[in-house]
Short mmCIF file of C-alpha atoms in Angstrom, two decimals:
data_model
loop_
_atom_site.label_atom_id
_atom_site.label_comp_id
_atom_site.label_asym_id
_atom_site.label_seq_id
_atom_site.Cartn_x
_atom_site.Cartn_y
_atom_site.Cartn_z
CA MET A 159 -2.28 -42.07 -7.60
CA THR A 160 -1.79 -38.32 -7.53
CA GLY A 161 -4.40 -35.79 -6.55
CA THR A 162 -4.96 -32.39 -5.07
CA ALA A 163 -2.36 -31.57 -2.48
CA THR A 164 -3.10 -29.72 0.70
CA HIS A 165 -0.05 -28.63 2.65
CA ALA A 166 -2.08 -27.79 5.68
CA ALA A 167 -4.77 -29.85 7.34
CA PRO A 168 -7.96 -29.65 5.26
CA VAL A 169 -10.59 -27.39 6.71
CA ALA A 170 -13.88 -28.99 7.58
CA ASP A 171 -16.51 -27.91 5.10
CA GLU A 172 -19.63 -27.99 7.25
CA ALA A 173 -20.03 -24.21 6.89
CA GLY A 174 -18.88 -24.17 3.28
CA LEU A 175 -16.84 -21.35 1.81
CA LEU A 176 -17.71 -19.06 4.70
CA ALA A 177 -16.46 -21.36 7.46
CA PRO A 178 -14.54 -19.29 10.04
CA ARG A 179 -11.10 -20.36 8.79
CA LEU A 180 -12.03 -19.76 5.16
CA ARG A 181 -14.27 -16.70 5.32
CA ALA A 182 -11.63 -13.98 4.95
CA MET A 183 -9.76 -15.90 2.27
CA THR A 184 -12.94 -16.51 0.28
CA VAL A 185 -14.05 -12.88 0.45
CA GLY A 186 -10.59 -11.61 -0.43
CA SER A 187 -10.07 -14.05 -3.30
CA VAL A 188 -13.45 -13.35 -4.88
CA ALA A 189 -12.94 -9.59 -4.49
CA LEU A 190 -9.52 -9.83 -6.15
CA ILE A 191 -10.90 -11.83 -9.08
CA SER A 192 -13.63 -9.20 -9.50
CA LEU A 193 -11.05 -6.43 -9.57
CA LEU A 194 -8.92 -8.22 -12.16
CA ALA A 195 -12.02 -8.74 -14.27
CA PHE A 196 -13.21 -5.14 -13.87
CA GLU A 197 -9.85 -3.72 -14.86
CA ALA A 198 -9.61 -5.97 -17.91
CA LEU A 199 -13.07 -4.90 -19.08
CA ALA A 200 -13.00 -1.25 -18.01
CA VAL A 201 -9.80 -0.42 -19.87
CA GLY A 202 -11.47 -1.21 -23.19
CA THR A 203 -14.12 1.41 -22.44
CA ALA A 204 -11.64 4.05 -21.29
CA MET A 205 -8.86 3.55 -23.83
CA PRO A 206 -10.33 5.60 -26.73
CA THR A 207 -10.54 8.60 -24.39
CA VAL A 208 -7.04 7.88 -23.09
CA ALA A 209 -5.58 7.73 -26.61
CA ARG A 210 -7.18 11.07 -27.52
CA SER A 211 -6.08 12.71 -24.30
CA LEU A 212 -2.45 11.59 -24.60
CA ASP A 213 -2.27 11.82 -28.40
CA GLY A 214 -1.30 8.15 -28.44
CA LEU A 215 -3.30 6.50 -31.19
CA ALA A 216 -0.09 5.09 -32.70
CA LEU A 217 0.47 3.03 -29.52
CA TYR A 218 -3.16 1.95 -29.16
CA GLY A 219 -2.53 -1.65 -30.21
CA ILE A 220 0.47 -2.18 -27.95
CA ALA A 221 -1.54 -0.78 -25.02
CA PHE A 222 -3.52 -4.03 -25.25
CA GLY A 223 -0.97 -6.42 -26.74
CA GLY A 224 1.79 -5.47 -24.29
CA PRO A 225 -0.12 -6.40 -21.13
CA PHE A 226 -1.31 -9.62 -22.77
CA ALA A 227 2.28 -10.61 -23.56
CA ALA A 228 3.42 -9.70 -20.05
CA GLY A 229 0.60 -11.78 -18.61
CA VAL A 230 1.70 -14.84 -20.59
CA LEU A 231 5.22 -14.57 -19.19
CA ALA A 232 3.93 -13.90 -15.67
CA MET A 233 1.60 -16.92 -15.69
CA VAL A 234 4.51 -19.24 -16.47
CA ALA A 235 6.78 -17.55 -13.92
CA SER A 236 4.05 -17.69 -11.27
CA GLY A 237 3.52 -21.42 -11.84
CA ILE A 238 7.24 -22.10 -11.39
CA TRP A 239 7.39 -19.84 -8.35
CA CYS A 240 4.34 -21.39 -6.66
CA ASP A 241 5.65 -24.93 -7.12
CA SER A 242 9.11 -24.10 -5.77
CA ARG A 243 8.30 -21.65 -2.95
CA GLY A 244 4.53 -21.72 -2.42
CA PRO A 245 1.93 -19.11 -3.46
CA ARG A 246 2.61 -16.46 -0.81
CA ALA A 247 5.46 -14.63 -2.57
CA PRO A 248 3.81 -14.67 -6.04
CA MET A 249 0.65 -13.30 -4.46
CA TRP A 250 2.39 -10.35 -2.81
CA HIS A 251 4.64 -9.63 -5.78
CA GLY A 252 1.65 -9.86 -8.08
CA LEU A 253 -0.20 -7.32 -5.97
CA GLY A 254 2.81 -5.01 -5.96
CA TRP A 255 3.28 -5.07 -9.74
CA PHE A 256 -0.46 -4.79 -10.34
CA VAL A 257 -0.81 -1.71 -8.13
CA LEU A 258 2.38 -0.13 -9.47
CA GLY A 259 1.16 -0.58 -13.03
CA LEU A 260 -2.19 0.98 -12.24
CA VAL A 261 -0.55 3.97 -10.55
CA LEU A 262 1.83 4.46 -13.49
CA ALA A 263 -1.04 4.27 -15.98
CA GLY A 264 -3.31 6.53 -13.94
CA GLY A 265 -0.63 9.17 -13.58
CA ALA A 266 0.71 8.95 -17.14
CA THR A 267 1.34 12.17 -19.03
CA THR A 268 2.38 10.41 -22.25
CA MET A 269 1.07 7.32 -24.02
CA GLY A 270 4.47 5.66 -23.65
CA VAL A 271 4.27 5.86 -19.85
CA LEU A 272 0.73 4.54 -19.93
CA VAL A 273 1.80 1.55 -22.05
CA ALA A 274 4.63 0.86 -19.60
CA GLY A 275 2.14 0.93 -16.75
CA ARG A 276 -0.18 -1.41 -18.60
CA ILE A 277 2.68 -3.89 -19.15
CA VAL A 278 3.61 -3.81 -15.47
CA GLN A 279 -0.06 -4.28 -14.62
CA GLY A 280 -0.18 -7.32 -16.92
CA LEU A 281 2.76 -8.86 -15.06
CA GLY A 282 0.93 -8.44 -11.76
CA SER A 283 -2.32 -9.87 -13.11
CA GLY A 284 -0.57 -12.98 -14.42
CA LEU A 285 1.20 -13.62 -11.13
CA LEU A 286 -2.01 -13.17 -9.14
CA SER A 287 -4.29 -15.30 -11.31
CA VAL A 288 -2.11 -18.42 -11.08
CA ALA A 289 -1.35 -17.93 -7.38
CA LEU A 290 -5.08 -17.84 -6.61
CA TYR A 291 -5.59 -21.23 -8.26
CA VAL A 292 -2.73 -22.74 -6.26
CA ILE A 293 -4.17 -21.28 -3.07
CA VAL A 294 -7.46 -23.06 -3.80
CA GLY A 295 -5.61 -26.35 -4.24
CA GLN A 296 -3.66 -26.00 -1.02
CA ALA A 297 -6.05 -24.21 1.35
CA TYR A 298 -9.52 -25.52 0.44
CA PRO A 299 -10.75 -29.11 0.87
CA GLU A 300 -11.58 -30.95 -2.35
CA ALA A 301 -15.28 -30.96 -1.45
CA LEU A 302 -15.34 -27.16 -1.85
CA HIS A 303 -13.32 -26.82 -5.05
CA ARG A 304 -16.33 -26.77 -7.36
CA ARG A 305 -18.02 -24.13 -5.21
CA ILE A 306 -15.03 -21.79 -4.92
CA PHE A 307 -14.41 -21.96 -8.66
CA ALA A 308 -18.11 -21.23 -9.20
CA ALA A 309 -17.63 -18.15 -7.01
CA PHE A 310 -14.63 -17.16 -9.14
CA ALA A 311 -16.76 -17.51 -12.27
CA ALA A 312 -19.46 -15.31 -10.77
CA ALA A 313 -16.78 -12.79 -9.83
CA TRP A 314 -15.97 -12.48 -13.54
CA VAL A 315 -19.60 -12.32 -14.64
CA VAL A 316 -20.65 -9.39 -12.43
CA PRO A 317 -17.96 -7.03 -13.82
CA SER A 318 -18.92 -8.10 -17.33
CA LEU A 319 -22.44 -6.82 -16.61
CA VAL A 320 -21.60 -3.52 -14.93
CA GLY A 321 -17.92 -2.90 -15.69
CA PRO A 322 -18.14 -1.17 -19.08
CA ALA A 323 -21.05 1.05 -18.01
CA LEU A 324 -19.38 1.91 -14.69
CA ALA A 325 -16.12 2.68 -16.47
CA GLY A 326 -18.00 4.95 -18.87
CA LEU A 327 -19.50 6.87 -15.95
CA ILE A 328 -16.10 7.20 -14.30
CA VAL A 329 -14.53 8.49 -17.52
CA GLU A 330 -17.37 10.95 -18.07
CA HIS A 331 -17.70 12.36 -14.55
CA LEU A 332 -14.34 11.77 -12.81
CA GLY A 333 -11.87 11.40 -15.66
CA TRP A 334 -10.20 8.38 -17.25
CA ARG A 335 -7.34 8.32 -14.72
CA TRP A 336 -9.69 7.05 -12.00
CA VAL A 337 -10.40 3.90 -14.00
CA PHE A 338 -6.84 2.95 -13.03
CA LEU A 339 -6.35 4.75 -9.73
CA ALA A 340 -9.52 3.56 -7.96
CA VAL A 341 -8.73 -0.17 -8.18
CA PRO A 342 -5.72 -0.27 -5.78
CA VAL A 343 -7.92 1.12 -3.01
CA VAL A 344 -9.78 -2.22 -2.97
CA ALA A 345 -7.01 -4.55 -4.22
CA VAL A 346 -4.70 -4.06 -1.23
CA PRO A 347 -7.38 -4.86 1.41
CA ALA A 348 -8.45 -7.90 -0.64
CA VAL A 349 -4.96 -9.41 -0.49
CA LEU A 350 -4.68 -8.53 3.20
CA LEU A 351 -7.79 -10.69 3.76
CA ILE A 352 -6.10 -13.61 1.98
CA HIS A 353 -2.77 -13.29 3.79
CA PRO A 354 -3.69 -14.92 7.15
CA GLY A 355 -4.85 -18.05 5.36
CA LEU A 356 -1.57 -18.21 3.44
CA ARG A 357 0.32 -18.60 6.69
CA ALA A 358 -1.50 -21.88 7.30
CA ILE A 359 -0.03 -23.33 4.10
CA GLY A 360 3.17 -25.16 4.92
CA ALA A 361 6.34 -25.48 2.91
CA PRO A 362 5.91 -26.77 -0.65
CA PRO A 363 6.86 -30.38 -1.36
CA VAL A 364 9.46 -29.25 -3.92
CA THR A 365 12.53 -27.22 -2.97
CA GLY A 366 14.44 -25.24 -5.55
CA LEU A 367 13.47 -24.51 -9.11
CA PRO A 368 11.78 -27.34 -11.05
CA SER A 369 13.80 -28.88 -13.86
CA GLY A 370 13.51 -26.99 -17.12
CA ALA A 371 12.35 -23.78 -15.43
CA ALA A 372 14.76 -21.56 -17.38
CA ALA A 373 13.69 -23.11 -20.68
CA ARG A 374 10.02 -22.54 -19.83
CA ILE A 375 10.70 -18.87 -19.16
CA GLY A 376 12.40 -18.61 -22.55
CA TRP A 377 9.51 -20.25 -24.36
CA ALA A 378 7.10 -18.02 -22.41
CA CYS A 379 8.94 -14.95 -23.72
CA GLY A 380 8.52 -16.25 -27.26
CA ALA A 381 4.84 -17.02 -26.72
CA GLY A 382 4.29 -13.61 -25.14
CA VAL A 383 5.85 -11.74 -28.05
CA SER A 384 3.84 -13.87 -30.50
CA ALA A 385 0.64 -13.17 -28.56
CA ALA A 386 1.33 -9.44 -28.67
CA LEU A 387 1.92 -9.58 -32.43
CA LEU A 388 -1.30 -11.54 -32.83
CA HIS A 389 -3.26 -8.93 -30.90
CA ILE A 390 -1.71 -6.03 -32.79
CA GLY A 391 -2.11 -7.78 -36.14
CA GLY A 392 -5.79 -8.34 -35.50
CA GLN A 393 -6.26 -4.56 -35.31
CA GLN A 394 -4.55 -3.84 -38.64
CA ARG A 395 -5.98 -3.89 -42.14
CA GLY A 396 -4.84 -5.38 -45.44
CA ALA A 397 -1.41 -6.94 -45.93
CA ALA A 398 -0.23 -5.88 -42.46
CA THR A 399 -2.89 -8.10 -40.87
CA VAL A 400 -1.86 -11.14 -42.91
CA ALA A 401 1.84 -10.67 -42.23
CA LEU A 402 1.59 -10.05 -38.49
CA VAL A 403 -1.02 -12.74 -37.83
CA ALA A 404 0.93 -15.32 -39.86
CA LEU A 405 4.18 -14.49 -38.01
CA ALA A 406 2.38 -14.62 -34.65
CA LEU A 407 0.75 -17.99 -35.39
CA ILE A 408 4.10 -19.49 -36.37
CA GLY A 409 5.59 -18.23 -33.12
CA LEU A 410 2.72 -19.65 -31.08
CA LEU A 411 2.91 -23.03 -32.82
CA VAL A 412 6.60 -23.22 -31.94
CA CYS A 413 6.46 -21.89 -28.37
CA ALA A 414 3.05 -22.72 -26.87
CA PRO A 415 3.24 -26.54 -26.98
CA ARG A 416 6.39 -26.38 -24.85
CA LEU A 417 4.46 -24.58 -22.14
CA LEU A 418 1.54 -27.02 -22.11
CA PRO A 419 1.42 -30.63 -20.87
CA ALA A 420 3.11 -33.31 -22.95
CA GLY A 421 0.51 -34.88 -25.25
CA PHE A 422 -1.47 -31.66 -25.61
CA LEU A 423 -1.37 -31.62 -29.42
CA ARG A 424 -2.60 -35.21 -29.66
CA ALA A 425 -5.23 -34.77 -26.92
CA GLY A 426 -3.53 -37.16 -24.54
CA ARG A 427 -5.72 -38.56 -21.79
CA GLY A 428 -6.06 -36.65 -18.55
CA LEU A 429 -4.55 -33.23 -18.09
CA PRO A 430 -3.58 -32.54 -21.76
CA THR A 431 -7.23 -32.90 -22.78
CA VAL A 432 -8.46 -30.85 -19.81
CA ILE A 433 -6.21 -27.98 -20.94
CA GLY A 434 -7.33 -28.44 -24.55
CA LEU A 435 -11.03 -28.41 -23.71
CA ARG A 436 -10.66 -25.17 -21.77
CA GLY A 437 -8.96 -23.60 -24.78
CA LEU A 438 -11.57 -24.86 -27.23
CA ALA A 439 -14.44 -23.64 -25.07
CA SER A 440 -12.86 -20.23 -24.60
CA ALA A 441 -12.15 -19.88 -28.32
CA ALA A 442 -15.69 -20.93 -29.25
CA PHE A 443 -17.40 -18.60 -26.80
CA VAL A 444 -15.20 -15.55 -27.40
CA GLY A 445 -15.25 -16.09 -31.16
CA ALA A 446 -19.04 -15.98 -31.14
CA GLU A 447 -19.30 -13.20 -28.56
CA VAL A 448 -17.33 -10.75 -30.68
CA VAL A 449 -19.55 -11.40 -33.73
CA ILE A 450 -23.01 -11.35 -32.16
CA PRO A 451 -23.40 -7.60 -31.41
CA LEU A 452 -22.15 -6.67 -34.88
CA MET A 453 -24.45 -9.19 -36.55
CA LEU A 454 -27.54 -8.14 -34.59
CA SER A 455 -26.86 -4.46 -35.19
CA ARG A 456 -26.15 -4.67 -38.92
CA GLU A 457 -28.41 -7.52 -40.00
CA ARG A 458 -31.34 -7.32 -37.57
CA GLY A 459 -31.40 -3.58 -36.82
CA LEU A 460 -30.92 -3.80 -33.06
CA SER A 461 -29.54 -0.78 -31.23
CA PRO A 462 -26.11 -1.14 -29.58
CA THR A 463 -27.83 -1.26 -26.20
CA ALA A 464 -30.20 -4.03 -27.26
CA ALA A 465 -27.37 -6.02 -28.84
CA GLY A 466 -25.38 -5.65 -25.63
CA LEU A 467 -28.32 -6.95 -23.62
CA VAL A 468 -28.22 -10.13 -25.68
CA LEU A 469 -24.66 -10.68 -24.46
CA THR A 470 -25.89 -10.01 -20.94
CA THR A 471 -28.20 -13.03 -21.15
CA GLY A 472 -25.14 -15.19 -21.86
CA ALA A 473 -23.30 -13.73 -18.86
CA LEU A 474 -26.28 -14.35 -16.56
CA ALA A 475 -26.65 -17.91 -17.85
CA TRP A 476 -22.91 -18.45 -17.27
CA SER A 477 -23.36 -17.40 -13.65
CA ALA A 478 -26.38 -19.73 -13.31
CA GLY A 479 -24.46 -22.66 -14.76
CA SER A 480 -21.54 -22.05 -12.37
CA TRP A 481 -23.93 -21.95 -9.42
CA LEU A 482 -25.64 -25.14 -10.59
CA GLN A 483 -22.46 -27.20 -11.04
CA GLY A 484 -21.22 -26.10 -7.62
CA ARG A 485 -24.30 -27.48 -5.87
CA MET A 486 -25.19 -30.62 -7.77
CA PRO A 487 -23.91 -34.00 -6.53
CA PRO A 488 -20.52 -34.97 -7.98
CA PRO A 489 -21.11 -36.73 -11.33
CA ARG A 490 -20.11 -40.38 -11.71
CA SER A 491 -17.69 -39.56 -14.50
CA ARG A 492 -15.16 -36.72 -14.75
CA ALA A 493 -16.27 -36.27 -18.36
CA THR A 494 -19.93 -35.53 -17.59
CA LEU A 495 -19.80 -31.79 -16.88
CA PRO A 496 -17.22 -30.91 -19.56
CA ARG A 497 -19.21 -32.84 -22.18
CA ALA A 498 -22.51 -31.27 -21.10
CA GLY A 499 -21.01 -27.79 -21.12
CA LEU A 500 -19.43 -28.15 -24.56
CA THR A 501 -22.66 -29.60 -25.95
CA CYS A 502 -24.54 -26.53 -24.73
CA ILE A 503 -21.94 -24.21 -26.27
CA ALA A 504 -21.98 -26.03 -29.63
CA ALA A 505 -25.78 -26.20 -29.80
CA GLY A 506 -26.33 -22.69 -28.47
CA THR A 507 -23.90 -21.11 -30.91
CA ALA A 508 -25.47 -23.04 -33.79
CA VAL A 509 -28.89 -21.67 -32.79
CA VAL A 510 -27.46 -18.14 -32.71
CA THR A 511 -26.29 -18.66 -36.29
CA LEU A 512 -29.92 -19.09 -37.34
CA ALA A 513 -30.62 -15.50 -36.28
CA VAL A 514 -28.62 -14.30 -39.29
CA ALA A 515 -31.71 -15.09 -41.36
CA PRO A 516 -34.40 -12.36 -41.25
CA ALA A 517 -37.16 -14.97 -41.02
CA VAL A 518 -35.87 -16.25 -37.66
CA PRO A 519 -37.05 -14.25 -34.62
CA VAL A 520 -34.27 -12.56 -32.68
CA TRP A 521 -35.43 -14.22 -29.46
CA VAL A 522 -34.31 -17.56 -30.90
CA GLY A 523 -30.76 -16.24 -31.02
CA VAL A 524 -31.11 -14.90 -27.48
CA LEU A 525 -32.12 -18.34 -26.22
CA GLY A 526 -29.23 -19.90 -28.10
CA TRP A 527 -26.72 -17.55 -26.52
CA ALA A 528 -28.20 -18.22 -23.07
CA GLY A 529 -27.63 -21.93 -23.72
CA ALA A 530 -24.00 -21.25 -24.65
CA GLY A 531 -23.54 -19.22 -21.46
CA LEU A 532 -25.05 -22.04 -19.40
CA GLY A 533 -22.52 -24.39 -20.98
CA MET A 534 -19.62 -22.15 -20.03
CA GLY A 535 -20.87 -22.09 -16.45
CA LEU A 536 -20.98 -25.88 -16.30
CA LEU A 537 -17.61 -26.26 -17.99
CA TYR A 538 -15.22 -23.65 -16.63
CA PRO A 539 -15.27 -24.46 -12.90
CA SER A 540 -15.33 -28.21 -13.56
CA LEU A 541 -12.17 -28.02 -15.68
CA SER A 542 -10.46 -25.93 -12.98
CA VAL A 543 -11.33 -28.63 -10.44
CA LEU A 544 -10.04 -31.37 -12.74
CA THR A 545 -6.76 -29.53 -13.20
CA LEU A 546 -6.13 -29.61 -9.46
CA GLU A 547 -7.29 -33.22 -9.16
CA LEU A 548 -4.85 -34.32 -11.85
CA SER A 549 -1.90 -32.36 -10.45
CA ALA A 550 0.84 -33.90 -8.33
CA PRO A 551 1.78 -31.89 -5.20
CA GLY A 552 4.65 -30.06 -6.89
CA GLU A 553 2.83 -29.37 -10.16
CA GLN A 554 -0.22 -27.34 -9.17
CA GLY A 555 1.40 -24.05 -10.17
CA ARG A 556 2.66 -25.34 -13.50
CA ASN A 557 -0.64 -26.95 -14.42
CA SER A 558 -2.72 -23.98 -13.28
CA SER A 559 -0.58 -21.72 -15.46
CA SER A 560 -1.00 -24.13 -18.38
CA LEU A 561 -4.78 -24.03 -17.96
CA GLN A 562 -4.88 -20.24 -18.05
CA LEU A 563 -2.30 -20.01 -20.83
CA GLY A 564 -4.29 -22.34 -23.06
CA ASP A 565 -7.42 -20.35 -22.32
CA SER A 566 -5.80 -17.00 -23.18
CA LEU A 567 -3.86 -18.12 -26.26
CA PHE A 568 -6.77 -19.98 -27.87
CA ALA A 569 -9.06 -17.00 -27.33
CA ALA A 570 -6.50 -14.51 -28.65
CA THR A 571 -5.92 -16.61 -31.77
CA VAL A 572 -9.61 -16.89 -32.59
CA LEU A 573 -10.20 -13.19 -31.91
CA ALA A 574 -7.41 -12.20 -34.29
CA LEU A 575 -8.58 -14.57 -37.03
CA THR A 576 -12.22 -13.54 -36.61
CA GLY A 577 -11.27 -9.89 -36.84
CA ALA A 578 -9.27 -10.60 -39.99
CA VAL A 579 -12.22 -12.41 -41.58
CA LEU A 580 -14.70 -9.65 -40.75
CA ALA A 581 -12.32 -7.00 -42.10
CA ALA A 582 -11.46 -8.91 -45.29
CA GLY A 583 -14.18 -7.37 -47.48
CA ALA A 584 -15.67 -3.95 -47.88
CA ALA A 585 -18.15 -4.77 -45.11
CA PRO A 586 -19.05 -7.97 -43.25
CA GLY A 587 -22.23 -9.66 -44.42
CA PRO A 588 -24.45 -12.63 -43.55
CA ALA A 589 -22.01 -15.14 -45.01
CA SER A 590 -19.08 -13.94 -42.89
CA TYR A 591 -21.23 -13.86 -39.74
CA ALA A 592 -22.58 -17.34 -40.36
CA GLY A 593 -19.12 -18.65 -41.21
CA THR A 594 -17.44 -17.36 -38.06
CA LEU A 595 -20.29 -18.58 -35.85
CA ALA A 596 -20.17 -21.99 -37.52
CA VAL A 597 -16.44 -22.20 -36.77
CA ALA A 598 -17.14 -21.34 -33.13
CA SER A 599 -19.79 -24.04 -32.92
CA GLY A 600 -17.42 -26.50 -34.60
CA LEU A 601 -14.69 -25.85 -32.04
CA ALA A 602 -17.10 -26.66 -29.23
CA LEU A 603 -18.29 -29.77 -31.08
CA LEU A 604 -14.67 -30.94 -31.35
CA GLY A 605 -14.50 -30.57 -27.59
CA VAL A 606 -17.59 -32.76 -27.19
CA VAL A 607 -15.86 -35.50 -29.19
CA LEU A 608 -12.71 -35.24 -27.05
CA ALA A 609 -14.40 -34.82 -23.66
CA GLY A 610 -14.18 -38.49 -22.72
CA ARG A 611 -10.39 -38.22 -22.76
CA VAL A 612 -10.34 -36.14 -19.58
CA VAL A 613 -10.53 -39.50 -17.81
CA PRO A 614 -6.90 -40.63 -17.36
CA GLY A 615 -5.66 -43.91 -18.77
CA ALA A 616 -4.79 -46.91 -16.69
CA SER A 617 -1.13 -45.90 -16.55
CA GLY A 618 -1.80 -42.96 -14.24
CA ILE A 619 -2.91 -39.41 -14.24
CA ARG A 620 0.25 -37.37 -14.15
CA ALA A 621 1.06 -35.12 -17.05
CA GLY A 622 4.37 -35.43 -18.74
#
């Protein structure tokens, strides 16, 4: 039977994540996740000002699609690298590319240079995100996996609460360049905190490149280009949207399955379903999240600030759910937490749909979105833990990259399609809001049906 591999002796967990041998690594890892999250969220706030300042509106779409495509390629490369050489080199290279990209973007005098910096930054982010998951699998005892992934989830939630507002203040009072240039000041010390713990991780069980590594890089390039087209197409209007989104979806259907575990498309037991559930949950939550502020503003008359506060309740509930799953006793079945989380997402999103009707109080929708956030908190860390549990010693990097790839590609697909639906008519109305929210709820409900398949079959737990 395969399981989570630790290449060094497991650290006793009496003191939890802040045990002496884990304290610096925990602080550094959580800080790095927070920085990746802040940068991802802050750029959206700063980019309109950047485009005006550099006269670069024509490259606005690629400023987002380019880094996303680079991140897809980097996630696959990082998984291969971690499995063949360990996570130390991907971590340092990821930091180097991330910082270089931020410096290029912050110092850009043309939009083309800024886009180049953003693409380099995306490469670094992809390398770092997968390496951090592998570090958890190899440096932390299994008893602490749910808690460290809960800390990672909280590290994403906090920037989602303060990141856009903080970025706005930076743009207004210091200038947009500091949205990029301030992050390296904290990123480098964060990785330095992680580095001593990396030295305790021994040589990986696999030497040399895994079989099929070159082919995976090729398919990752195809998936990355398709993801960029999908992102750009979602920002267009009319026939251009249909053409670009259709081309991107064809590319993803061809390339993505070759980067995910065998049996993914048929929801094979074990890891293929774990990856699929993460993608479904991400697509459901993001698909609803992008609709809710628009719906509440246009149909219920809420101010942008009030509509944003509704999303904040979901983020806070996500953090609470992550904390809860990290401290409850391990469930008897691997399927319990994923099923509970997806049920909350499906039910919560369905309740939000009711708020389209004027007769339904807005607070009903707020409670529904809090329920969906609670579900994400229960689900996300538990699926990360399952990915490591179901990974053989030489497959943690590959499977961690598959988990994050599925997450990103599902979310990007739903965002593009949702944007196309909302832009299809003269103006979105109750029917389009209700339809997109119903689709989001349906995706989560499909996950509820499939959740029992995270339990591997009798033949074993390794992915093909």
